[in-house]
Coordinates of C-alpha atoms (C1' of nucleotides) in Angstrom, one line a residue:
Chain A
X1 CA 16.8 27.0 -7.1
X2 CA 17.4 30.3 -5.4
X3 CA 18.3 33.6 -6.8
X4 CA 21.9 34.5 -7.0
X5 CA 22.6 36.4 -3.9
X6 CA 25.3 38.5 -5.5
X7 CA 23.1 39.5 -8.4
X8 CA 21.2 42.2 -6.7
X9 CA 22.9 45.1 -8.2
X10 CA 25.7 47.2 -6.9
X11 CA 24.4 48.7 -3.7
X12 CA 25.0 52.4 -3.1
X13 CA 24.8 54.4 0.1
X14 CA 22.2 56.6 -1.5
X15 CA 19.9 53.8 -2.6
X16 CA 16.3 54.9 -3.0
X17 CA 13.6 54.1 -0.6
X18 CA 12.0 50.7 -1.1
X19 CA 8.4 51.4 -0.6
X20 CA 7.1 48.2 -2.0
X21 CA 7.0 45.5 0.6
X22 CA 9.3 42.6 -0.1
X23 CA 7.5 39.4 -0.8
X24 CA 8.4 35.9 0.5
X25 CA 11.2 35.1 -1.9
X26 CA 10.6 31.4 -2.3
X27 CA 8.0 29.2 -3.8
X28 CA 8.2 26.9 -0.8
X29 CA 6.3 28.4 2.0
X30 CA 5.2 27.7 5.5
X31 CA 2.0 25.8 5.4
X32 CA 0.5 25.4 8.9
X33 CA -2.6 23.2 9.4
X34 CA -5.7 25.1 9.9
X35 CA -6.8 25.6 13.5
X36 CA -10.2 24.2 14.3
X37 CA -12.6 26.2 16.6
X38 CA -11.8 25.8 20.3
X39 CA -8.4 24.2 19.6
X40 CA -5.6 25.4 21.8
X41 CA -3.3 27.4 19.7
X42 CA 0.4 26.9 20.2
X43 CA 3.3 27.6 18.0
X44 CA 4.7 24.4 16.4
X45 CA 8.4 23.8 16.4
X46 CA 10.2 24.8 13.2
X47 CA 10.1 21.7 10.9
X48 CA 11.0 21.2 7.3
X49 CA 7.8 19.3 7.0
X50 CA 5.8 22.4 7.5
X51 CA 7.0 23.8 4.2
X52 CA 5.2 23.1 0.9
X53 CA 6.1 24.0 -2.6
X54 CA 4.0 24.4 -5.8
X55 CA 1.2 21.7 -6.0
X56 CA 1.8 21.3 -2.2
X57 CA 5.0 19.4 -2.8
X58 CA 6.8 18.5 0.4
X59 CA 10.5 19.0 1.0
X60 CA 12.4 15.8 0.0
X61 CA 15.0 14.2 2.3
X62 CA 17.8 12.4 0.6
X63 CA 19.9 10.1 2.8
X64 CA 23.1 8.4 1.8
X65 CA 25.1 5.7 3.6
X66 CA 27.7 5.1 0.9
X67 CA 30.0 7.3 -1.1
X68 CA 28.3 6.3 -4.3
X69 CA 24.9 7.3 -3.0
X70 CA 26.5 10.5 -1.8
X71 CA 27.8 11.3 -5.2
X72 CA 24.4 10.8 -6.9
X73 CA 22.8 13.1 -4.3
X74 CA 25.5 15.7 -4.2
X75 CA 25.2 16.2 -8.0
X76 CA 21.7 17.3 -7.6
X77 CA 22.9 20.4 -5.6
X78 CA 25.8 21.5 -7.9
X79 CA 23.7 24.1 -9.7
X80 CA 22.5 25.8 -6.5
X81 CA 24.0 29.1 -5.4
X82 CA 23.0 29.0 -1.7
X83 CA 22.9 25.9 0.5
X84 CA 22.1 25.5 4.1
X85 CA 25.0 23.7 5.7
X86 CA 25.6 21.8 8.9
X87 CA 27.7 19.0 10.3
X88 CA 27.4 16.7 13.2
X89 CA 29.9 14.7 15.1
X90 CA 30.0 12.8 18.4
X91 CA 30.3 15.2 21.3
X92 CA 33.3 13.1 22.5
X93 CA 34.9 13.0 19.1
X94 CA 38.2 14.3 20.5
X95 CA 38.5 10.9 22.3
X96 CA 37.9 9.0 19.0
X97 CA 40.3 8.3 16.3
X98 CA 38.4 7.2 13.2
X99 CA 37.9 10.0 10.6
X100 CA 34.2 9.0 10.4
X101 CA 33.9 10.0 14.0
X102 CA 35.5 13.4 13.4
X103 CA 32.8 14.3 10.9
X104 CA 29.8 11.9 11.2
X105 CA 27.2 13.7 9.2
X106 CA 27.1 16.4 6.6
X107 CA 23.8 18.1 5.9
X108 CA 23.0 20.4 3.0
X109 CA 19.7 21.9 2.1
X110 CA 18.1 24.0 -0.7
X111 CA 14.6 25.1 -1.1
X112 CA 13.0 21.7 -2.1
X113 CA 15.4 19.1 -0.7
X114 CA 17.7 18.2 2.1
X115 CA 20.6 15.8 1.8
X116 CA 22.1 13.9 4.8
X117 CA 25.5 12.4 4.0
X118 CA 26.1 10.0 6.8
X119 CA 29.9 9.9 6.6
X120 CA 30.1 7.8 9.7
X121 CA 28.6 4.9 7.7
X122 CA 30.9 5.3 4.7
X123 CA 33.6 2.7 4.5
X124 CA 37.2 3.8 4.1
X125 CA 40.1 5.5 5.9
X126 CA 40.9 8.6 4.0
X127 CA 39.0 11.8 3.1
X128 CA 39.0 10.6 -0.5
X129 CA 37.3 7.3 0.6
X130 CA 34.6 9.1 2.6
X131 CA 33.7 12.3 0.7
X132 CA 32.1 12.1 -2.7
X133 CA 33.8 14.3 -5.3
X134 CA 30.7 16.4 -6.0
X135 CA 30.2 17.0 -2.3
X136 CA 33.8 18.1 -2.0
X137 CA 33.3 20.4 -5.0
X138 CA 30.3 22.0 -3.3
X139 CA 32.3 22.5 -0.1
X140 CA 35.2 24.1 -1.9
X141 CA 33.3 26.2 -4.4
X142 CA 33.3 29.9 -3.6
X143 CA 30.3 30.3 -5.9
X144 CA 28.0 28.1 -3.7
X145 CA 27.4 29.9 -0.5
X146 CA 27.2 27.5 2.4
X147 CA 25.0 29.2 5.1
X148 CA 25.1 28.3 8.8
X149 CA 25.9 29.5 12.3
X150 CA 29.5 29.3 13.4
X151 CA 30.1 27.6 10.0
X152 CA 33.7 28.8 9.7
X153 CA 35.1 28.1 13.1
X154 CA 33.0 25.0 13.9
X155 CA 32.2 23.1 10.6
X156 CA 34.8 24.4 8.1
X157 CA 37.7 24.3 10.6
X158 CA 37.0 20.6 11.0
X159 CA 37.0 20.0 7.3
X160 CA 40.4 21.8 7.2
X161 CA 41.8 20.0 10.2
X162 CA 40.8 16.4 9.5
X163 CA 40.2 16.3 5.7
X164 CA 42.7 18.9 4.6
X165 CA 40.0 20.5 2.5
X166 CA 40.0 24.1 1.4
X167 CA 36.4 25.0 2.1
X168 CA 35.2 28.3 0.7
X169 CA 31.9 30.2 0.5
X170 CA 31.2 30.1 4.2
X171 CA 28.3 32.5 4.8
X172 CA 27.8 33.2 8.5
X173 CA 24.1 33.7 9.1
X174 CA 24.8 35.7 12.3
X175 CA 26.4 38.4 10.1
X176 CA 23.3 38.9 8.0
X177 CA 21.2 38.7 11.1
X178 CA 23.3 41.5 12.8
X179 CA 23.1 43.5 9.6
X180 CA 19.4 43.5 9.2
X181 CA 18.7 43.7 12.9
X182 CA 20.9 46.7 13.7
X183 CA 21.8 48.2 10.3
X184 CA 22.0 52.0 10.1
X185 CA 20.4 52.5 13.5
X186 CA 23.2 50.9 15.4
X187 CA 26.0 50.2 13.0
X188 CA 28.4 49.7 15.8
X189 CA 26.5 46.5 16.6
X190 CA 26.8 45.2 13.0
X191 CA 29.6 42.9 13.9
X192 CA 30.8 39.3 13.5
X193 CA 29.2 38.4 16.8
X194 CA 27.6 34.9 16.6
X195 CA 23.9 34.6 17.2
X196 CA 22.3 31.2 18.1
X197 CA 20.6 29.5 15.2
X198 CA 17.5 28.9 17.3
X199 CA 17.2 32.6 18.1
X200 CA 17.5 33.5 14.4
X201 CA 14.9 30.9 13.4
X202 CA 12.4 32.1 15.9
X203 CA 13.1 35.7 15.1
X204 CA 13.0 35.6 11.4
X205 CA 11.0 32.5 10.6
X206 CA 8.6 32.9 13.4
X207 CA 8.8 29.4 14.9
X208 CA 11.0 28.0 17.7
X209 CA 13.7 25.5 16.8
X210 CA 13.9 22.4 18.8
X211 CA 17.3 21.7 20.4
X212 CA 17.1 18.7 22.6
X213 CA 19.5 16.1 23.7
X214 CA 19.6 14.6 20.2
X215 CA 22.2 17.3 19.4
X216 CA 24.8 15.5 21.6
X217 CA 23.7 12.0 20.6
X218 CA 25.9 9.5 18.9
X219 CA 26.0 10.3 15.2
X220 CA 28.4 7.5 14.4
X221 CA 25.7 4.8 14.4
X222 CA 22.7 4.4 12.1
X223 CA 20.5 7.4 12.5
X224 CA 17.2 7.3 14.5
X225 CA 14.2 9.2 13.1
X226 CA 14.8 11.9 15.7
X227 CA 18.4 12.3 14.5
X228 CA 17.3 12.5 10.8
X229 CA 14.7 15.1 11.8
X230 CA 17.2 17.1 13.8
X231 CA 19.9 17.0 11.1
X232 CA 17.5 17.9 8.3
X233 CA 15.9 20.7 10.3
X234 CA 19.1 22.4 11.2
X235 CA 20.3 22.4 7.6
X236 CA 16.9 23.5 6.3
X237 CA 16.6 26.3 8.8
X238 CA 20.1 27.4 7.9
X239 CA 18.9 27.6 4.3
X240 CA 15.6 29.3 4.9
X241 CA 17.1 32.0 7.0
X242 CA 19.2 33.3 4.1
X243 CA 16.5 34.3 1.6
X244 CA 14.3 35.5 4.4
X245 CA 17.0 37.8 5.9
X246 CA 18.2 38.7 2.5
X247 CA 14.8 40.0 1.5
X248 CA 14.9 42.1 4.7
X249 CA 18.3 43.4 3.7
X250 CA 17.0 44.5 0.3
X251 CA 14.1 46.3 1.9
X252 CA 16.5 48.4 4.0
X253 CA 17.2 52.1 3.2
X254 CA 20.0 52.4 2.2
X255 CA 20.4 48.8 0.9
X256 CA 23.6 47.5 2.5
X257 CA 25.7 45.0 0.5
X258 CA 25.8 41.4 1.4
X259 CA 28.4 40.4 4.1
X260 CA 31.5 38.8 2.7
X261 CA 32.1 35.1 2.9
X262 CA 33.6 34.6 6.4
X263 CA 36.8 32.9 5.3
X264 CA 37.8 35.9 3.3
X265 CA 38.7 37.9 6.3
X266 CA 38.1 35.9 9.5
X267 CA 40.3 33.2 11.1
X268 CA 39.1 29.6 11.5
X269 CA 39.3 29.9 15.2
X270 CA 36.5 31.6 17.2
X271 CA 36.3 35.0 15.5
X272 CA 36.9 38.2 17.4
X273 CA 34.0 40.5 17.6
X274 CA 34.8 42.9 14.8
X275 CA 33.0 45.0 12.4
X276 CA 31.3 43.1 9.7
X277 CA 32.8 43.3 6.2
X278 CA 30.5 43.8 3.3
X279 CA 31.0 43.5 -0.5
X280 CA 32.0 46.9 -1.7
X281 CA 30.1 48.7 -4.5
X282 CA 33.3 50.6 -5.3
X283 CA 35.2 48.7 -7.9
X284 CA 38.6 49.7 -6.4
X285 CA 37.8 48.1 -3.0
X286 CA 36.9 44.5 -2.4
X287 CA 35.3 45.2 0.8
X288 CA 33.9 47.8 3.1
X289 CA 33.1 47.5 6.8
X290 CA 29.5 47.9 7.8
X291 CA 30.3 50.9 10.0
X292 CA 32.0 52.6 7.0
X293 CA 29.1 51.9 4.8
X294 CA 26.5 53.3 7.1
X295 CA 28.6 56.3 7.9
X296 CA 28.9 57.1 4.2
X297 CA 25.2 56.6 3.9
X298 CA 24.5 58.9 6.8
X299 CA 26.9 61.6 5.6
X300 CA 25.3 61.5 2.1
X301 CA 21.8 61.7 3.6
X302 CA 22.9 64.6 5.8
X303 CA 24.4 66.5 2.8
X304 CA 21.1 66.2 1.1
X305 CA 19.3 67.5 4.2
X306 CA 19.5 71.2 4.1
X307 CA 17.3 71.7 7.2
X308 CA 19.0 72.5 10.5
X309 CA 19.5 69.4 12.7
X310 CA 18.4 71.0 15.9
X311 CA 14.7 71.7 16.3
X312 CA 13.9 75.2 17.4
X313 CA 13.8 75.8 21.2
X314 CA 10.3 75.7 22.5
X315 CA 10.7 78.9 24.5
X316 CA 7.4 78.6 26.5
X317 CA 8.3 75.1 27.8
X318 CA 11.9 76.3 28.5
X319 CA 10.5 79.2 30.6
X320 CA 8.3 76.8 32.4
X321 CA 11.3 74.6 33.2
X322 CA 13.3 77.6 34.4
X323 CA 10.5 78.5 36.7
X324 CA 10.4 75.0 37.9
X325 CA 14.2 75.1 38.6
X326 CA 13.7 78.1 40.8
X327 CA 11.1 76.4 42.8
X328 CA 13.2 73.2 43.1
X329 CA 16.2 75.3 44.1
X330 CA 14.2 76.9 46.8
X331 CA 12.9 73.5 48.1
X332 CA 16.4 71.9 48.1
X333 CA 18.1 75.1 49.3
X334 CA 20.7 75.0 46.5
X335 CA 21.4 77.5 43.8
X336 CA 19.5 77.0 40.6
X337 CA 22.6 76.0 38.6
X338 CA 23.0 72.9 40.9
X339 CA 19.5 71.7 39.8
X340 CA 20.4 71.9 36.1
X341 CA 22.3 74.1 33.7
X342 CA 20.4 76.1 31.1
X343 CA 21.6 73.8 28.4
X344 CA 20.1 70.8 30.2
X345 CA 16.7 72.7 30.4
X346 CA 17.0 73.5 26.7
X347 CA 17.6 69.9 25.9
X348 CA 14.7 68.9 28.1
X349 CA 12.4 71.4 26.3
X350 CA 13.5 70.2 22.9
X351 CA 13.4 66.5 23.5
X352 CA 10.3 66.5 25.8
X353 CA 11.0 63.2 27.6
X354 CA 7.8 61.5 28.8
X355 CA 9.3 59.0 31.2
X356 CA 12.3 58.3 33.4
X357 CA 14.0 56.3 30.7
X358 CA 13.8 59.1 28.1
X359 CA 14.8 61.6 30.8
X360 CA 18.0 59.7 31.2
X361 CA 18.7 60.1 27.5
X362 CA 19.0 63.8 27.9
X363 CA 22.6 65.0 28.2
X364 CA 23.4 66.2 31.7
X365 CA 20.7 64.2 33.3
X366 CA 21.7 61.2 35.4
X367 CA 20.0 58.8 37.8
X368 CA 20.3 61.2 40.7
X369 CA 18.7 64.1 38.9
X370 CA 16.0 61.9 37.7
X371 CA 15.4 60.7 41.2
X372 CA 15.4 64.2 42.7
X373 CA 13.8 66.3 40.0
X374 CA 12.5 63.9 37.4
X375 CA 8.9 63.8 38.6
X376 CA 8.8 67.6 38.6
X377 CA 10.3 68.0 35.1
X378 CA 8.0 65.3 33.7
X379 CA 5.0 67.0 35.2
X380 CA 6.0 70.3 33.6
X381 CA 6.5 68.7 30.2
X382 CA 3.3 66.7 30.4
X383 CA 1.3 69.8 31.4
X384 CA 2.8 71.7 28.5
X385 CA 2.1 68.9 26.0
X386 CA -1.5 68.5 27.1
X387 CA -2.1 72.3 26.8
X388 CA -0.6 72.3 23.4
X389 CA -2.4 69.1 22.2
X390 CA -5.8 70.3 23.4
X391 CA -5.3 73.7 21.7
X392 CA -4.2 71.9 18.5
X393 CA -7.2 69.5 18.6
X394 CA -9.5 72.5 18.9
X395 CA -7.7 74.0 15.9
X396 CA -7.5 71.1 13.5
X397 CA -8.5 67.9 15.3
X398 CA -5.2 66.2 14.3
X399 CA -3.1 65.3 17.4
X400 CA -0.6 63.6 15.1
X401 CA 0.4 66.9 13.6
X402 CA 2.0 67.8 16.9
X403 CA 4.7 65.3 16.9
X404 CA 7.9 67.2 17.6
X405 CA 10.7 66.6 15.2
X406 CA 13.6 64.9 17.1
X407 CA 17.2 65.7 16.9
X408 CA 18.1 62.4 15.4
X409 CA 15.2 62.1 13.0
X410 CA 17.5 61.7 10.0
X411 CA 19.2 58.7 11.6
X412 CA 15.9 57.1 12.3
X413 CA 14.8 57.6 8.7
X414 CA 17.5 55.3 7.5
X415 CA 16.9 52.8 10.2
X416 CA 16.7 49.1 9.6
X417 CA 13.8 46.8 8.8
X418 CA 13.4 45.4 12.3
X419 CA 15.5 48.0 14.0
X420 CA 17.5 47.7 17.1
X421 CA 17.4 50.7 19.3
X422 CA 14.6 53.1 20.0
X423 CA 11.5 52.6 17.9
X424 CA 10.3 55.5 15.9
X425 CA 6.7 56.4 15.8
X426 CA 7.2 57.5 12.3
X427 CA 7.7 54.0 10.8
X428 CA 5.6 51.4 12.4
X429 CA 6.0 49.1 9.4
X430 CA 9.8 49.1 9.9
X431 CA 9.7 48.2 13.5
X432 CA 7.6 45.1 13.1
X433 CA 8.8 43.8 9.8
X434 CA 5.1 43.5 9.0
X435 CA 5.5 44.8 5.5
X436 CA 6.7 41.4 4.8
X437 CA 3.7 39.5 3.7
X438 CA 3.5 35.9 2.8
X439 CA 1.7 34.6 -0.2
X440 CA -0.8 31.9 -0.3
X441 CA -4.2 31.2 1.2
X442 CA -2.9 29.5 4.3
X443 CA -0.5 32.2 5.3
X444 CA -2.9 35.0 4.5
X445 CA -5.1 33.9 7.4
X446 CA -4.4 35.9 10.5
X447 CA -5.3 33.0 12.8
X448 CA -3.0 30.4 11.6
X449 CA 0.3 31.2 13.1
X450 CA -0.5 29.9 16.5
X451 CA 0.6 31.4 19.7
X452 CA -0.1 30.4 23.2
X453 CA -1.7 33.7 24.2
X454 CA -2.9 34.4 20.6
X455 CA -1.2 37.7 20.9
X456 CA 1.0 37.3 17.9
X457 CA -1.6 36.0 15.5
X458 CA -0.3 37.9 12.6
X459 CA 0.6 35.9 9.6
X460 CA 3.8 37.8 9.0
X461 CA 5.3 36.7 12.2
X462 CA 6.5 33.8 10.1
X463 CA 8.6 36.2 8.2
X464 CA 8.9 39.5 10.1
X465 CA 10.1 39.9 13.6
X466 CA 7.5 38.2 15.7
X467 CA 6.3 41.3 17.5
X468 CA 3.1 40.4 19.4
X469 CA 1.0 43.3 18.9
X470 CA -0.8 45.1 17.3
X471 CA -2.3 42.4 15.1
X472 CA -1.6 42.1 11.5
X473 CA -5.1 43.3 10.5
X474 CA -4.6 46.4 12.6
X475 CA -1.2 47.0 11.0
X476 CA -2.7 46.4 7.6
X477 CA -5.0 49.3 8.3
X478 CA -2.1 51.3 9.5
X479 CA -0.2 50.6 6.3
X480 CA -2.8 52.5 4.4
X481 CA -2.0 55.4 6.6
X482 CA 1.8 54.9 6.1
X483 CA 3.8 57.9 7.2
X484 CA 5.4 57.8 3.8
X485 CA 2.0 58.3 2.2
X486 CA 1.4 61.2 4.6
X487 CA 4.6 62.8 3.8
X488 CA 4.3 62.2 0.1
X489 CA 5.2 65.5 -1.5
X490 CA 3.2 64.8 -4.6
X491 CA 0.0 63.4 -3.2
X492 CA 0.3 65.4 0.0
X493 CA -1.2 64.4 3.3
X494 CA -4.5 62.6 3.2
X495 CA -7.6 64.5 3.6
X496 CA -8.4 64.7 7.3
X497 CA -11.8 63.4 8.3
X498 CA -14.3 65.8 9.8
X499 CA -13.2 66.2 13.4
X500 CA -15.3 65.2 16.4
X501 CA -14.5 66.8 19.7
X502 CA -16.4 66.3 22.9
X503 CA -18.0 69.0 25.0
X504 CA -18.3 67.4 28.5
X505 CA -18.4 69.4 31.6
X506 CA -15.1 69.5 33.4
X507 CA -16.5 67.2 36.1
X508 CA -17.7 64.6 33.5
X509 CA -14.3 64.9 31.7
X510 CA -12.6 64.1 35.0
X511 CA -14.9 61.1 35.6
X512 CA -14.2 59.7 32.1
X513 CA -10.5 60.2 32.5
X514 CA -10.6 58.3 35.8
X515 CA -12.4 55.5 34.1
X516 CA -9.8 55.2 31.5
X517 CA -7.0 55.3 34.0
X518 CA -8.8 52.7 36.1
X519 CA -9.2 50.5 33.0
X520 CA -5.4 50.9 32.5
X521 CA -4.9 49.6 36.0
X522 CA -7.1 46.6 35.3
X523 CA -5.1 45.7 32.2
X524 CA -1.9 46.1 34.2
X525 CA -3.1 43.6 36.8
X526 CA -3.8 41.1 34.1
X527 CA -0.3 41.5 32.5
X528 CA 2.2 38.8 33.2
X529 CA 5.0 41.3 32.9
X530 CA 4.0 44.4 34.8
X531 CA 5.2 47.6 33.3
X532 CA 7.2 50.0 35.5
X533 CA 5.0 53.0 34.6
X534 CA 1.2 53.3 34.3
X535 CA 0.0 52.0 31.0
X536 CA -2.1 55.2 30.4
X537 CA -1.1 58.6 31.7
X538 CA -3.6 61.2 32.7
X539 CA -2.5 63.2 29.6
X540 CA -3.3 60.3 27.3
X541 CA -6.7 59.8 29.1
X542 CA -7.4 63.5 28.6
X543 CA -6.7 63.1 24.9
X544 CA -9.0 60.1 24.6
X545 CA -11.8 62.1 26.2
X546 CA -11.1 65.2 24.2
X547 CA -11.4 63.3 20.9
X548 CA -12.9 59.9 21.5
X549 CA -11.8 57.3 19.0
X550 CA -14.4 55.2 17.3
X551 CA -12.1 53.1 15.1
X552 CA -8.8 51.4 15.9
X553 CA -7.1 53.8 13.5
X554 CA -8.3 56.8 15.5
X555 CA -7.3 55.1 18.7
X556 CA -3.8 54.3 17.4
X557 CA -3.0 57.9 16.4
X558 CA -3.4 59.2 20.0
X559 CA 0.0 60.1 21.2
X560 CA 1.4 57.7 23.7
X561 CA -1.4 55.2 23.3
X562 CA 0.4 52.2 21.7
X563 CA 1.8 50.6 24.9
X564 CA -1.7 50.7 26.3
X565 CA -3.2 49.2 23.1
X566 CA -0.7 46.4 23.0
X567 CA -1.3 45.5 26.6
X568 CA -5.1 45.5 26.0
X569 CA -4.7 43.1 23.1
X570 CA -2.4 40.9 25.2
X571 CA -4.9 40.7 28.0
X572 CA -7.9 40.5 25.5
X573 CA -9.5 43.6 27.0
X574 CA -11.2 45.7 24.4
X575 CA -10.2 49.3 25.0
X576 CA -12.0 50.6 22.0
X577 CA -15.3 49.0 23.1
X578 CA -14.9 50.4 26.6
X579 CA -14.3 53.9 25.3
X580 CA -17.4 53.6 23.0
X581 CA -19.4 52.4 25.9
X582 CA -18.4 55.4 28.1
X583 CA -18.5 57.9 25.3
X584 CA -21.1 57.0 22.7
X585 CA -20.7 58.1 19.1
X586 CA -22.6 61.3 18.7
X587 CA -25.5 61.1 16.1
X588 CA -24.3 61.8 12.6
X589 CA -20.7 61.1 13.3
X590 CA -19.1 58.8 10.8
X591 CA -16.8 56.1 12.2
Chain B
dA1 C1' 38.4 79.5 42.0
dT2 C1' 34.8 76.8 43.8
dC3 C1' 31.2 73.4 44.0
dG4 C1' 28.4 69.4 43.0
dC5 C1' 27.3 66.7 39.5
dG6 C1' 27.5 63.7 35.3
dT7 C1' 30.3 61.1 32.3
dG8 C1' 33.7 58.2 30.6
dC9 C1' 37.4 55.2 31.2
dT10 C1' 39.8 51.3 33.3
dT11 C1' 40.3 47.2 35.9
dC12 C1' 38.7 43.2 38.0
dC13 C1' 35.6 39.6 38.7
dT14 C1' 31.7 36.5 37.9
dG15 C1' 28.5 34.1 35.5
dA16 C1' 26.1 33.3 31.3
dC17 C1' 26.4 31.8 26.8
dG18 C1' 28.2 30.0 22.4
dT19 C1' 29.8 25.7 19.7
dC20 C1' 30.0 20.5 19.0
Chain C
dG1 C1' 32.8 18.3 29.1
dA2 C1' 36.0 21.5 27.0
dC3 C1' 37.1 25.8 25.5
dG4 C1' 36.5 30.5 24.6
dT5 C1' 33.9 34.9 24.4
dC6 C1' 31.3 38.4 26.2
dA7 C1' 28.2 41.2 29.1
dG8 C1' 27.4 43.4 33.2
dG9 C1' 28.4 45.0 37.8
dA10 C1' 31.3 47.4 41.1
dA11 C1' 34.7 50.4 42.3
dG12 C1' 37.9 54.0 41.7
dC13 C1' 39.6 57.9 39.3
dA14 C1' 40.0 61.9 36.3
dC15 C1' 37.9 65.3 33.8
dG16 C1' 34.5 68.7 32.0
dC17 C1' 30.6 71.5 32.8
dG18 C1' 28.2 75.9 34.2
dA19 C1' 26.7 79.4 37.5
dT20 C1' 28.3 82.2 40.9

DNA sequence: ATCGCGTGCTTCCTGACGTC
DNA sequence: GACGTCAGGAAGCACGCGAT
């Protein structure tokens, strides 16, 4: 049995922050076999057989070839509130005439069992002959959500067209996927757009879903083991995705309501790409669009926020940019205003872009400006950042305290669990979904969710977004340093450790910086996908030398370091070890 | 008023992708 | 295989911007 999806309380735009990580919501969990030493690790395909319940009970498969068997099996599902749902039919069913060949197989799944109703084998000529009453009841009940991809326009439309059923409770998984994936960060993307089941399974359940030729095999004959596996898998995946994504939804801030059943507002034909409709918390309205919901939430959050939205203008950096504009104007023999308007320089100073991509985000800066003046602007900004950071490290040894508040910080604070759009350095746990931890001894082992390159060996990839790096153990450490903890108004920021700064001669510093940059190049060569920009900038190298990290925590708080850290992990090159080798821990310093 | 630029919009086309 | 959707690129055009 699963929880009732509707019974999670009336969501409000001002829902409080969910600090506690959501737990895997089911008693049946992924149970991968332990890897032995030296064994090549590779992700297995998603398979219902990989899940185990209490006392290691496997998922049962119930297969019916007659209406009577179907009735007995269907009755076992009548008390469920959510069922994975799928149907199969011969790919050339439009050429066939028998009703059994219009809908050959109906699959439903709950947490502990999967039913395969092989309609093609049922004798009879009418819908009443073929479909057991309890199965029809399940299909037509609005209180039993049937979850699947394209369930309305593919599966349910067939049941309407050929069986004259009135199916209800079609829960389109793509809708929930879009909701938890984009949420408040990009509400315009929270639409009814369909997303492949295989994509969703890999994304949320962490394992690839096999889709071979069996999909278009003949479902009208007795099923082969491959067909049974395929049919059972699709339905079970459709079921598993719901509680998984629903847990992510409940972890969002604000908590959006569940999407409405698809048939309540969408046609049975291929749905247009429109804004997702959600259950409304307002008793007067039955529904609210996702865009409206997040707009209300944002407005409410901004009303509470009394601080000005624009950060103060960093006048020193602005003056530097003005000087730089003069020089550029001289070089290009154009008036300064052609290089950039004052407002553009102000935005540059406020937003402090660090690469060409972020330069392009600045209003008034396009490809041509980036090409002509981008390098100069980036250099001015980087120089200013380095000067500031070094000064700050000398003052308090905490480079993180320098993070400039961004214009859209509020929007990011109400971002989603897995977040589309730009990732915020304020909320690493939200980007990766790694706050989703699985229970159980097997899943608690970092090494068990296999991956070809071992780069995503974190257990939570089976529930969060499978983001390769940093590893789960690194992120667990990070969790203890959660930004929420650091911003906690009651407990206040954690006590900073005694700072260690280095006192190398300028020449030694330069040598060490060069070593770090060269290390970055080695890592780049090993990467399969080469980054467009150097993994480690001179500024970052300077910061490493200025305050050498001795733990991964210290390493990860260095501004701009994370792409480098990820690439090192991916290529199995130990950055921390290298730094320690070049810059040994001074005596008496605590790691 | 002028200039050069960025931006946004529309239209058309193509190919990829989605379902079974 | 059939059918439909959608994203992205290219091209052209209009408009707004800000310093002089």
